[in-house]
Amino acid sequence: THGALMAQTASWRLIKDAEDIKIYRRPIPNQIIDEIKATTRIHTTVDAWLRLFEDEKRTPEWLYHCLQAKVLARGDNWITTYMETDFPWPLNDRYSVMRSEYFRDLEKQSIQVTGQSDTIILPHTHSLVRVPMARNRWQIRSVSHETIDVTVTAQVDPGGASRRLTG
């Protein structure tokens, strides 16, 4: 019923347009946290994008405020990743566990990746706060031999407002 929810959702409102990236926001009915969408065009291929997406060592290079990422498990068309995210002081940094599934359309030369929070139980990691809910959808579409359109939509509840202890 995710599609039915989307049909009832307000239209996107552009909130930032810089460096060839457009960022939009829209409210979701009966939810406190809005959905965000970002779009851009990149000089690369769908396959190269997927290799970057799966490369845990390079995730901090492209994922906003990502401190580190670690692949916990993977299959032919899915990956589960642990990520730590930098939050501004005085809030604690966050961690999340995301399970992402890939849907490839060879005819359209595209890939869709849908991700959502995984419920894997991990040992508590010092002062980090677990992100209780996150979901995203990456749509990667080839527009020429080495150019892709990237659209990502996401909704994230960053969790509690725990504060760092200062010394």
XYZ file of N, CA, C and O in Angstrom:
668
model
N 0.816 -1.202 0.000
C 0.000 0.000 0.000
C 0.858 1.264 0.000
O 0.369 2.341 0.183
N 2.171 1.077 -0.191
C 3.050 2.232 -0.283
C 2.631 3.116 -1.458
O 2.640 4.333 -1.359
N 2.196 2.502 -2.561
C 1.728 3.262 -3.720
C 0.480 4.071 -3.401
O 0.330 5.211 -3.824
N -0.441 3.484 -2.634
C -1.663 4.204 -2.248
C -1.313 5.396 -1.368
O -1.889 6.469 -1.505
N -0.324 5.213 -0.488
C 0.119 6.313 0.355
C 0.678 7.441 -0.501
O 0.367 8.603 -0.296
N 1.484 7.084 -1.488
C 2.083 8.095 -2.349
C 1.025 8.875 -3.126
O 1.176 10.059 -3.353
N -0.028 8.201 -3.533
C -1.085 8.866 -4.304
C -1.776 9.952 -3.476
O -2.258 10.936 -4.016
N -1.811 9.775 -2.158
C -2.468 10.739 -1.273
C -1.520 11.844 -0.800
O -1.934 12.762 -0.119
N -0.253 11.743 -1.154
C 0.757 12.659 -0.647
C 0.756 13.960 -1.432
O 0.487 13.998 -2.614
N 1.111 15.038 -0.736
C 1.210 16.362 -1.370
C 2.301 16.354 -2.441
O 3.148 15.467 -2.482
N 2.286 17.374 -3.294
C 3.296 17.436 -4.342
C 4.634 17.915 -3.785
O 4.717 18.514 -2.718
N 5.691 17.627 -4.542
C 7.044 17.989 -4.159
C 7.235 19.495 -4.223
O 6.765 20.155 -5.129
N 8.000 20.027 -3.248
C 8.354 21.452 -3.233
C 9.878 21.553 -3.268
O 10.571 20.990 -2.410
N 10.413 22.254 -4.283
C 11.852 22.429 -4.417
C 12.374 23.257 -3.248
O 11.864 24.346 -2.977
N 13.388 22.738 -2.531
C 13.944 23.480 -1.394
C 15.406 23.860 -1.612
O 15.932 24.716 -0.910
N 16.084 23.222 -2.586
C 17.469 23.576 -2.867
C 17.813 23.156 -4.285
O 17.431 22.082 -4.728
N 18.555 24.014 -4.978
C 19.009 23.727 -6.337
C 20.429 24.257 -6.442
O 20.635 25.454 -6.608
N 21.418 23.365 -6.280
C 22.813 23.788 -6.290
C 23.703 22.655 -6.791
O 23.440 21.483 -6.504
N 24.740 23.013 -7.520
C 25.732 22.048 -7.997
C 25.086 20.880 -8.735
O 25.451 19.724 -8.540
N 24.124 21.187 -9.593
C 23.428 20.186 -10.415
C 22.642 19.153 -9.607
O 22.353 18.065 -10.091
N 22.327 19.486 -8.369
C 21.491 18.619 -7.534
C 20.270 19.419 -7.101
O 20.395 20.528 -6.598
N 19.102 18.833 -7.332
C 17.857 19.456 -6.879
C 17.319 18.636 -5.719
O 17.269 17.401 -5.791
N 16.904 19.336 -4.656
C 16.365 18.666 -3.481
C 14.950 19.172 -3.253
O 14.701 20.374 -3.271
N 14.049 18.213 -3.045
C 12.632 18.504 -2.851
C 12.183 17.934 -1.515
O 12.804 17.028 -0.969
N 11.048 18.421 -1.035
C 10.457 17.936 0.212
C 8.945 17.873 0.020
O 8.375 18.684 -0.693
N 8.322 16.909 0.689
C 6.859 16.874 0.720
C 6.394 16.184 1.990
O 7.039 15.255 2.491
N 5.278 16.663 2.527
C 4.727 16.014 3.721
C 4.071 14.682 3.359
O 3.590 14.495 2.244
N 4.067 13.780 4.323
C 3.390 12.489 4.189
C 2.184 12.543 5.135
O 2.350 12.884 6.310
N 0.991 12.212 4.657
C -0.201 12.272 5.530
C -0.016 11.464 6.814
O 0.535 10.373 6.793
N -0.436 12.048 7.911
C -0.426 11.406 9.235
C 0.968 11.036 9.731
O 1.108 10.133 10.551
N 2.002 11.702 9.214
C 3.358 11.443 9.681
C 4.054 12.769 9.977
O 3.838 13.757 9.284
N 4.893 12.768 10.975
C 5.599 13.974 11.387
C 6.758 14.277 10.439
O 7.058 15.432 10.169
N 7.396 13.245 9.930
C 8.617 13.415 9.141
C 8.296 13.443 7.651
O 7.652 12.543 7.114
N 8.758 14.503 6.986
C 8.547 14.661 5.553
C 9.434 13.700 4.766
O 10.425 13.180 5.277
N 9.080 13.511 3.510
C 9.889 12.738 2.575
C 10.749 13.725 1.792
O 10.318 14.825 1.467
N 11.972 13.321 1.507
C 12.921 14.142 0.760
C 13.235 13.430 -0.558
O 13.306 12.200 -0.596
N 13.435 14.218 -1.610
C 13.846 13.656 -2.902
C 15.007 14.479 -3.434
O 14.999 15.711 -3.335
N 16.019 13.812 -3.980
C 17.142 14.491 -4.625
C 17.304 13.911 -6.022
O 17.144 12.700 -6.227
N 17.600 14.782 -6.988
C 17.816 14.339 -8.365
C 19.103 14.958 -8.904
O 19.456 16.081 -8.557
N 19.792 14.206 -9.750
C 20.984 14.718 -10.422
C 21.297 13.857 -11.639
O 20.714 12.786 -11.823
N 22.204 14.330 -12.447
C 22.699 13.590 -13.610
C 24.207 13.441 -13.422
O 24.886 14.398 -13.072
N 24.712 12.218 -13.623
C 26.114 11.917 -13.371
C 26.738 11.270 -14.604
O 26.110 10.444 -15.263
N 27.992 11.627 -14.854
C 28.743 11.021 -15.959
C 29.343 9.701 -15.470
O 30.429 9.667 -14.900
N 28.582 8.623 -15.620
C 29.021 7.277 -15.249
C 28.030 6.283 -15.854
O 27.129 6.666 -16.587
N 28.180 5.015 -15.509
C 27.255 3.981 -15.983
C 26.473 3.422 -14.798
O 26.868 3.600 -13.640
N 25.396 2.715 -15.109
C 24.590 2.076 -14.067
C 25.453 1.077 -13.289
O 25.418 1.039 -12.059
N 26.264 0.279 -13.996
C 27.109 -0.716 -13.329
C 28.139 -0.063 -12.409
O 28.369 -0.527 -11.298
N 28.756 1.032 -12.868
C 29.746 1.727 -12.045
C 29.079 2.324 -10.808
O 29.649 2.292 -9.710
N 27.863 2.848 -10.971
C 27.142 3.381 -9.817
C 26.884 2.281 -8.792
O 27.075 2.480 -7.585
N 26.451 1.106 -9.246
C 26.165 0.004 -8.328
C 27.431 -0.445 -7.603
O 27.394 -0.713 -6.400
N 28.565 -0.493 -8.301
C 29.820 -0.856 -7.633
C 30.153 0.155 -6.530
O 30.581 -0.225 -5.438
N 29.943 1.439 -6.795
C 30.189 2.470 -5.782
C 29.224 2.302 -4.605
O 29.627 2.368 -3.446
N 27.947 2.061 -4.894
C 26.922 1.894 -3.862
C 27.276 0.754 -2.913
O 27.031 0.836 -1.709
N 27.868 -0.315 -3.437
C 28.195 -1.493 -2.633
C 29.564 -1.422 -1.958
O 29.899 -2.278 -1.156
N 30.373 -0.420 -2.284
C 31.740 -0.313 -1.758
C 31.731 0.424 -0.418
O 31.748 1.643 -0.365
N 31.720 -0.341 0.666
C 31.597 0.233 2.003
C 32.721 1.215 2.340
O 32.502 2.185 3.065
N 33.907 0.992 1.814
C 35.024 1.891 2.111
C 34.824 3.273 1.494
O 35.336 4.269 2.003
N 34.078 3.353 0.400
C 33.877 4.624 -0.298
C 32.575 5.327 0.090
O 32.357 6.464 -0.309
N 31.728 4.683 0.881
C 30.440 5.287 1.249
C 30.593 6.683 1.867
O 29.853 7.588 1.486
N 31.559 6.916 2.769
C 31.693 8.271 3.324
C 32.025 9.346 2.277
O 31.818 10.527 2.522
N 32.519 8.948 1.095
C 32.830 9.906 0.035
C 31.571 10.520 -0.575
O 31.607 11.638 -1.068
N 30.465 9.770 -0.584
C 29.279 10.253 -1.299
C 28.019 10.334 -0.441
O 27.074 11.018 -0.821
N 27.966 9.664 0.698
C 26.767 9.695 1.529
C 26.906 10.782 2.585
O 27.844 10.775 3.391
N 25.990 11.711 2.592
C 26.030 12.901 3.416
C 26.264 12.574 4.888
O 25.517 11.808 5.491
N 27.319 13.098 5.462
C 27.692 12.973 6.871
C 27.973 11.538 7.318
O 27.978 11.262 8.520
N 28.180 10.627 6.375
C 28.503 9.244 6.742
C 29.938 9.189 7.280
O 30.877 9.644 6.628
N 30.091 8.643 8.486
C 31.412 8.484 9.091
C 32.070 7.178 8.662
O 33.261 7.125 8.423
N 31.260 6.126 8.602
C 31.764 4.827 8.160
C 30.601 3.923 7.801
O 29.471 4.153 8.236
N 30.901 2.919 7.003
C 29.898 1.922 6.618
C 30.564 0.550 6.614
O 31.769 0.436 6.364
N 29.762 -0.469 6.909
C 30.272 -1.832 6.913
C 29.181 -2.763 6.403
O 28.046 -2.716 6.894
N 29.510 -3.587 5.426
C 28.558 -4.563 4.910
C 28.454 -5.702 5.914
O 29.455 -6.308 6.296
N 27.218 -5.963 6.371
C 26.981 -7.047 7.329
C 26.638 -8.357 6.633
O 26.962 -9.431 7.130
N 25.955 -8.259 5.495
C 25.560 -9.458 4.738
C 25.213 -9.026 3.324
O 24.842 -7.879 3.094
N 25.337 -9.949 2.379
C 24.938 -9.641 1.003
C 24.534 -10.902 0.260
O 24.963 -11.993 0.606
N 23.674 -10.698 -0.735
C 23.241 -11.780 -1.609
C 23.328 -11.295 -3.052
O 23.916 -10.246 -3.327
N 22.715 -12.037 -3.969
C 22.781 -11.666 -5.382
C 22.082 -10.348 -5.679
O 22.517 -9.594 -6.537
N 20.978 -10.065 -4.987
C 20.231 -8.841 -5.286
C 19.863 -8.059 -4.020
O 18.869 -7.365 -3.985
N 20.684 -8.182 -2.980
C 20.443 -7.436 -1.746
C 21.743 -7.253 -0.973
O 22.718 -7.965 -1.199
N 21.720 -6.270 -0.064
C 22.874 -5.996 0.795
C 22.352 -5.402 2.104
O 21.379 -4.641 2.096
N 22.954 -5.788 3.228
C 22.626 -5.201 4.528
C 23.868 -4.476 5.021
O 24.947 -5.072 5.102
N 23.693 -3.194 5.338
C 24.824 -2.333 5.667
C 24.606 -1.620 7.001
O 23.514 -1.130 7.264
N 25.671 -1.570 7.797
C 25.711 -0.787 9.034
C 26.374 0.544 8.680
O 27.407 0.569 8.008
N 25.781 1.670 9.115
C 26.354 2.983 8.829
C 26.318 3.858 10.070
O 25.354 3.806 10.833
N 27.370 4.657 10.247
C 27.411 5.662 11.302
C 27.334 7.037 10.653
O 27.988 7.290 9.640
N 26.525 7.920 11.249
C 26.285 9.246 10.696
C 26.661 10.313 11.714
O 26.263 10.235 12.880
N 27.396 11.321 11.258
C 27.795 12.445 12.092
C 26.604 13.371 12.307
O 25.933 13.762 11.359
N 26.325 13.694 13.571
C 25.270 14.657 13.917
C 25.924 15.859 14.582
O 26.948 15.726 15.251
N 25.337 17.032 14.440
C 25.942 18.228 15.033
C 25.893 18.201 16.557
O 24.940 17.691 17.137
N 26.912 18.747 17.168
C 26.956 18.883 18.613
C 25.806 19.776 19.052
O 25.485 20.719 18.348
N 25.090 19.486 20.089
C 25.391 18.541 21.164
C 24.705 17.182 20.997
O 24.640 16.411 21.946
N 24.151 16.882 19.833
C 23.457 15.604 19.635
C 24.446 14.474 19.425
O 25.528 14.662 18.866
N 24.049 13.270 19.849
C 24.879 12.091 19.625
C 24.843 11.705 18.151
O 23.822 11.871 17.475
N 25.944 11.144 17.662
C 25.966 10.583 16.318
C 24.988 9.415 16.266
O 24.593 8.866 17.295
N 24.585 9.040 15.063
C 23.598 7.982 14.872
C 24.219 6.789 14.155
O 25.233 6.906 13.482
N 23.545 5.636 14.283
C 23.893 4.482 13.457
C 22.607 3.875 12.935
O 21.532 4.008 13.532
N 22.731 3.240 11.793
C 21.567 2.582 11.197
C 22.008 1.274 10.559
O 23.181 1.089 10.238
N 21.057 0.383 10.405
C 21.265 -0.863 9.675
C 20.199 -0.884 8.589
O 19.006 -0.822 8.878
N 20.658 -0.895 7.335
C 19.743 -0.837 6.192
C 19.855 -2.103 5.356
O 20.960 -2.553 5.059
N 18.705 -2.636 4.983
C 18.672 -3.744 4.025
C 18.165 -3.165 2.713
O 17.072 -2.591 2.657
N 18.973 -3.292 1.678
C 18.644 -2.755 0.357
C 18.494 -3.894 -0.637
O 19.328 -4.802 -0.675
N 17.423 -3.840 -1.426
C 17.167 -4.845 -2.462
C 17.226 -4.193 -3.822
O 16.747 -3.077 -3.995
N 17.811 -4.893 -4.807
C 18.006 -4.365 -6.153
C 17.014 -4.985 -7.128
O 16.761 -6.187 -7.080
N 16.502 -4.164 -8.012
C 15.637 -4.633 -9.089
C 16.218 -4.077 -10.380
O 16.201 -2.870 -10.605
N 16.720 -4.952 -11.227
C 17.425 -4.549 -12.445
C 16.502 -4.700 -13.639
O 15.813 -5.699 -13.767
N 16.485 -3.718 -14.508
C 15.727 -3.783 -15.760
C 16.726 -3.601 -16.896
O 17.110 -2.478 -17.230
N 17.186 -4.728 -17.461
C 18.208 -4.679 -18.501
C 17.704 -3.994 -19.762
O 18.442 -3.276 -20.427
N 16.429 -4.181 -20.080
C 15.859 -3.572 -21.275
C 15.885 -2.048 -21.186
O 16.241 -1.368 -22.135
N 15.535 -1.515 -20.021
C 15.517 -0.062 -19.830
C 16.861 0.481 -19.342
O 17.004 1.678 -19.140
N 17.841 -0.427 -19.143
C 19.151 -0.045 -18.619
C 19.003 0.784 -17.342
O 19.481 1.906 -17.250
N 18.300 0.198 -16.382
C 18.059 0.911 -15.136
C 18.139 -0.058 -13.962
O 18.129 -1.274 -14.133
N 18.225 0.533 -12.787
C 18.210 -0.255 -11.561
C 17.450 0.539 -10.513
O 17.513 1.768 -10.484
N 16.698 -0.168 -9.713
C 16.015 0.453 -8.580
C 16.478 -0.270 -7.327
O 16.530 -1.498 -7.296
N 16.844 0.501 -6.324
C 17.270 -0.052 -5.045
C 16.311 0.473 -3.991
O 16.139 1.684 -3.850
N 15.658 -0.428 -3.283
C 14.782 -0.004 -2.193
C 15.408 -0.465 -0.889
O 15.837 -1.610 -0.762
N 15.476 0.455 0.055
C 16.090 0.139 1.338
C 15.181 0.505 2.482
O 14.374 1.424 2.380
N 15.317 -0.245 3.558
C 14.584 0.079 4.777
C 15.376 -0.413 5.975
O 16.233 -1.279 5.855
N 15.063 0.179 7.125
C 15.729 -0.206 8.363
C 15.572 -1.697 8.589
O 14.496 -2.248 8.393
N 16.648 -2.317 9.004
C 16.626 -3.733 9.348
C 16.545 -3.845 10.860
O 17.019 -2.966 11.576
N 15.950 -4.903 11.345
C 15.769 -5.074 12.791
C 16.872 -5.907 13.441
O 16.739 -6.319 14.590
N 17.963 -6.145 12.730
C 19.090 -6.896 13.301
C 19.485 -6.265 14.638
O 19.610 -5.053 14.741
N 19.676 -7.119 15.634
C 20.101 -6.646 16.950
C 21.622 -6.619 16.972
O 22.276 -7.620 16.684
N 22.168 -5.452 17.306
C 23.612 -5.297 17.415
C 23.956 -4.931 18.845
O 23.139 -4.331 19.549
N 25.179 -5.260 19.277
C 25.580 -4.813 20.617
C 25.530 -3.283 20.655
O 25.830 -2.621 19.661
N 25.147 -2.729 21.790
C 25.057 -1.269 21.907
C 26.438 -0.664 21.687
O 27.412 -1.113 22.268
N 26.511 0.337 20.832
C 27.792 0.943 20.505
C 27.936 2.294 21.187
O 27.341 3.282 20.754
N 28.679 2.335 22.252
C 28.979 3.517 23.081
C 27.864 4.565 23.046
O 26.763 4.274 23.450
N 28.136 5.758 22.578
C 27.156 6.841 22.699
C 26.290 7.032 21.453
O 25.574 8.016 21.357
N 26.327 6.103 20.516
C 25.540 6.268 19.294
C 24.062 5.958 19.536
O 23.724 5.072 20.313
N 23.196 6.683 18.841
C 21.752 6.464 18.909
C 21.329 5.730 17.636
O 21.695 6.139 16.531
N 20.553 4.667 17.783
C 20.099 3.924 16.611
C 18.964 4.674 15.920
O 18.026 5.142 16.563
N 19.048 4.768 14.600
C 17.978 5.356 13.791
C 16.831 4.339 13.790
O 16.991 3.222 13.300
N 15.663 4.698 14.343
C 14.586 3.716 14.464
C 13.864 3.409 13.153
O 13.312 2.330 12.990
N 13.847 4.359 12.220
C 13.142 4.124 10.955
C 13.820 4.900 9.836
O 14.091 6.080 9.967
N 14.093 4.190 8.769
C 14.611 4.828 7.561
C 14.154 3.998 6.373
O 14.088 2.775 6.444
N 13.805 4.707 5.329
C 13.510 4.001 4.068
C 13.915 4.913 2.932
O 13.862 6.137 3.030
N 14.369 4.272 1.852
C 14.775 5.040 0.690
C 14.540 4.238 -0.580
O 14.336 3.016 -0.536
N 14.572 4.950 -1.683
C 14.446 4.308 -2.993
C 15.356 5.059 -3.951
O 15.228 6.267 -4.135
N 16.305 4.341 -4.511
C 17.207 4.882 -5.522
C 16.709 4.433 -6.886
O 16.462 3.237 -7.082
N 16.570 5.354 -7.812
C 16.218 5.018 -9.188
C 17.351 5.530 -10.069
O 17.600 6.737 -10.145
N 18.033 4.597 -10.711
C 19.187 4.902 -11.545
C 18.822 4.521 -12.977
O 18.463 3.374 -13.238
N 18.904 5.492 -13.877
C 18.479 5.236 -15.261
C 19.540 5.755 -16.218
O 19.971 6.906 -16.123
N 19.956 4.899 -17.140
C 20.916 5.293 -18.163
C 20.228 6.216 -19.165
O 19.155 5.898 -19.664
N 20.849 7.364 -19.445
C 20.286 8.289 -20.442
C 21.165 8.372 -21.676
O 20.731 8.882 -22.710
N 22.401 7.891 -21.582
C 23.291 7.770 -22.742
C 24.365 6.756 -22.370
O 24.325 6.169 -21.293
N 25.331 6.577 -23.247
C 26.358 5.549 -23.046
C 27.031 5.645 -21.677
O 27.238 4.632 -21.013
N 27.373 6.841 -21.219
C 28.029 6.987 -19.925
C 27.430 8.117 -19.096
O 28.145 8.852 -18.419
N 26.107 8.241 -19.122
C 25.424 9.238 -18.310
C 24.189 8.596 -17.697
O 23.453 7.891 -18.379
N 23.995 8.861 -16.402
C 22.824 8.318 -15.706
C 22.071 9.434 -15.001
O 22.655 10.447 -14.620
N 20.769 9.244 -14.860
C 19.946 10.080 -14.006
C 19.779 9.335 -12.695
O 19.486 8.126 -12.685
N 19.961 10.050 -11.588
C 19.843 9.474 -10.254
C 18.736 10.215 -9.520
O 18.751 11.439 -9.449
N 17.784 9.450 -8.993
C 16.736 10.014 -8.143
C 16.690 9.172 -6.877
O 16.593 7.949 -6.948
N 16.782 9.837 -5.740
C 16.662 9.125 -4.468
C 15.573 9.802 -3.660
O 15.506 11.022 -3.592
N 14.685 8.994 -3.102
C 13.687 9.492 -2.157
C 13.962 8.817 -0.822
O 14.394 7.658 -0.776
N 13.736 9.565 0.251
C 14.043 9.015 1.575
C 13.144 9.637 2.626
O 12.711 10.782 2.503
N 12.892 8.846 3.638
C 12.199 9.311 4.831
C 12.940 8.681 6.007
O 13.119 7.458 6.048
N 13.399 9.521 6.943
C 14.231 9.036 8.045
C 13.776 9.664 9.352
O 13.620 10.874 9.447
N 13.587 8.814 10.352
C 13.374 9.272 11.720
C 14.724 9.099 12.415
O 15.159 7.974 12.633
N 15.415 10.200 12.734
C 16.769 10.085 13.287
C 16.824 9.573 14.723
O 17.897 9.302 15.242
N 15.690 9.419 15.370
C 15.699 8.885 16.731
C 15.788 9.965 17.779
O 15.689 11.153 17.496
N 15.991 9.518 19.003
C 15.990 10.393 20.164
C 17.003 11.524 20.097
O 17.932 11.515 19.322
N 16.820 12.499 20.940
C 17.673 13.688 20.958
C 18.724 13.589 22.057
O 18.963 14.553 22.779
N 19.354 12.421 22.208
C 20.378 12.268 23.231
C 21.502 13.256 22.982
O 21.860 13.532 21.856
N 22.045 13.776 24.069
C 23.114 14.769 23.959
C 24.443 14.135 24.361
O 24.504 13.295 25.233
N 25.503 14.605 23.687
C 26.845 14.163 24.052
C 27.187 14.712 25.436
O 26.827 15.827 25.774
N 27.906 13.914 26.163
C 28.402 14.394 27.461
C 29.669 15.185 27.197
O 30.520 14.757 26.423
N 29.798 16.320 27.819
C 31.009 17.110 27.638
C 31.839 17.048 28.892
O 31.316 16.956 30.000
N 33.184 17.099 28.706
C 34.075 16.830 29.757
C 34.453 17.841 30.694
O 35.001 17.694 31.693
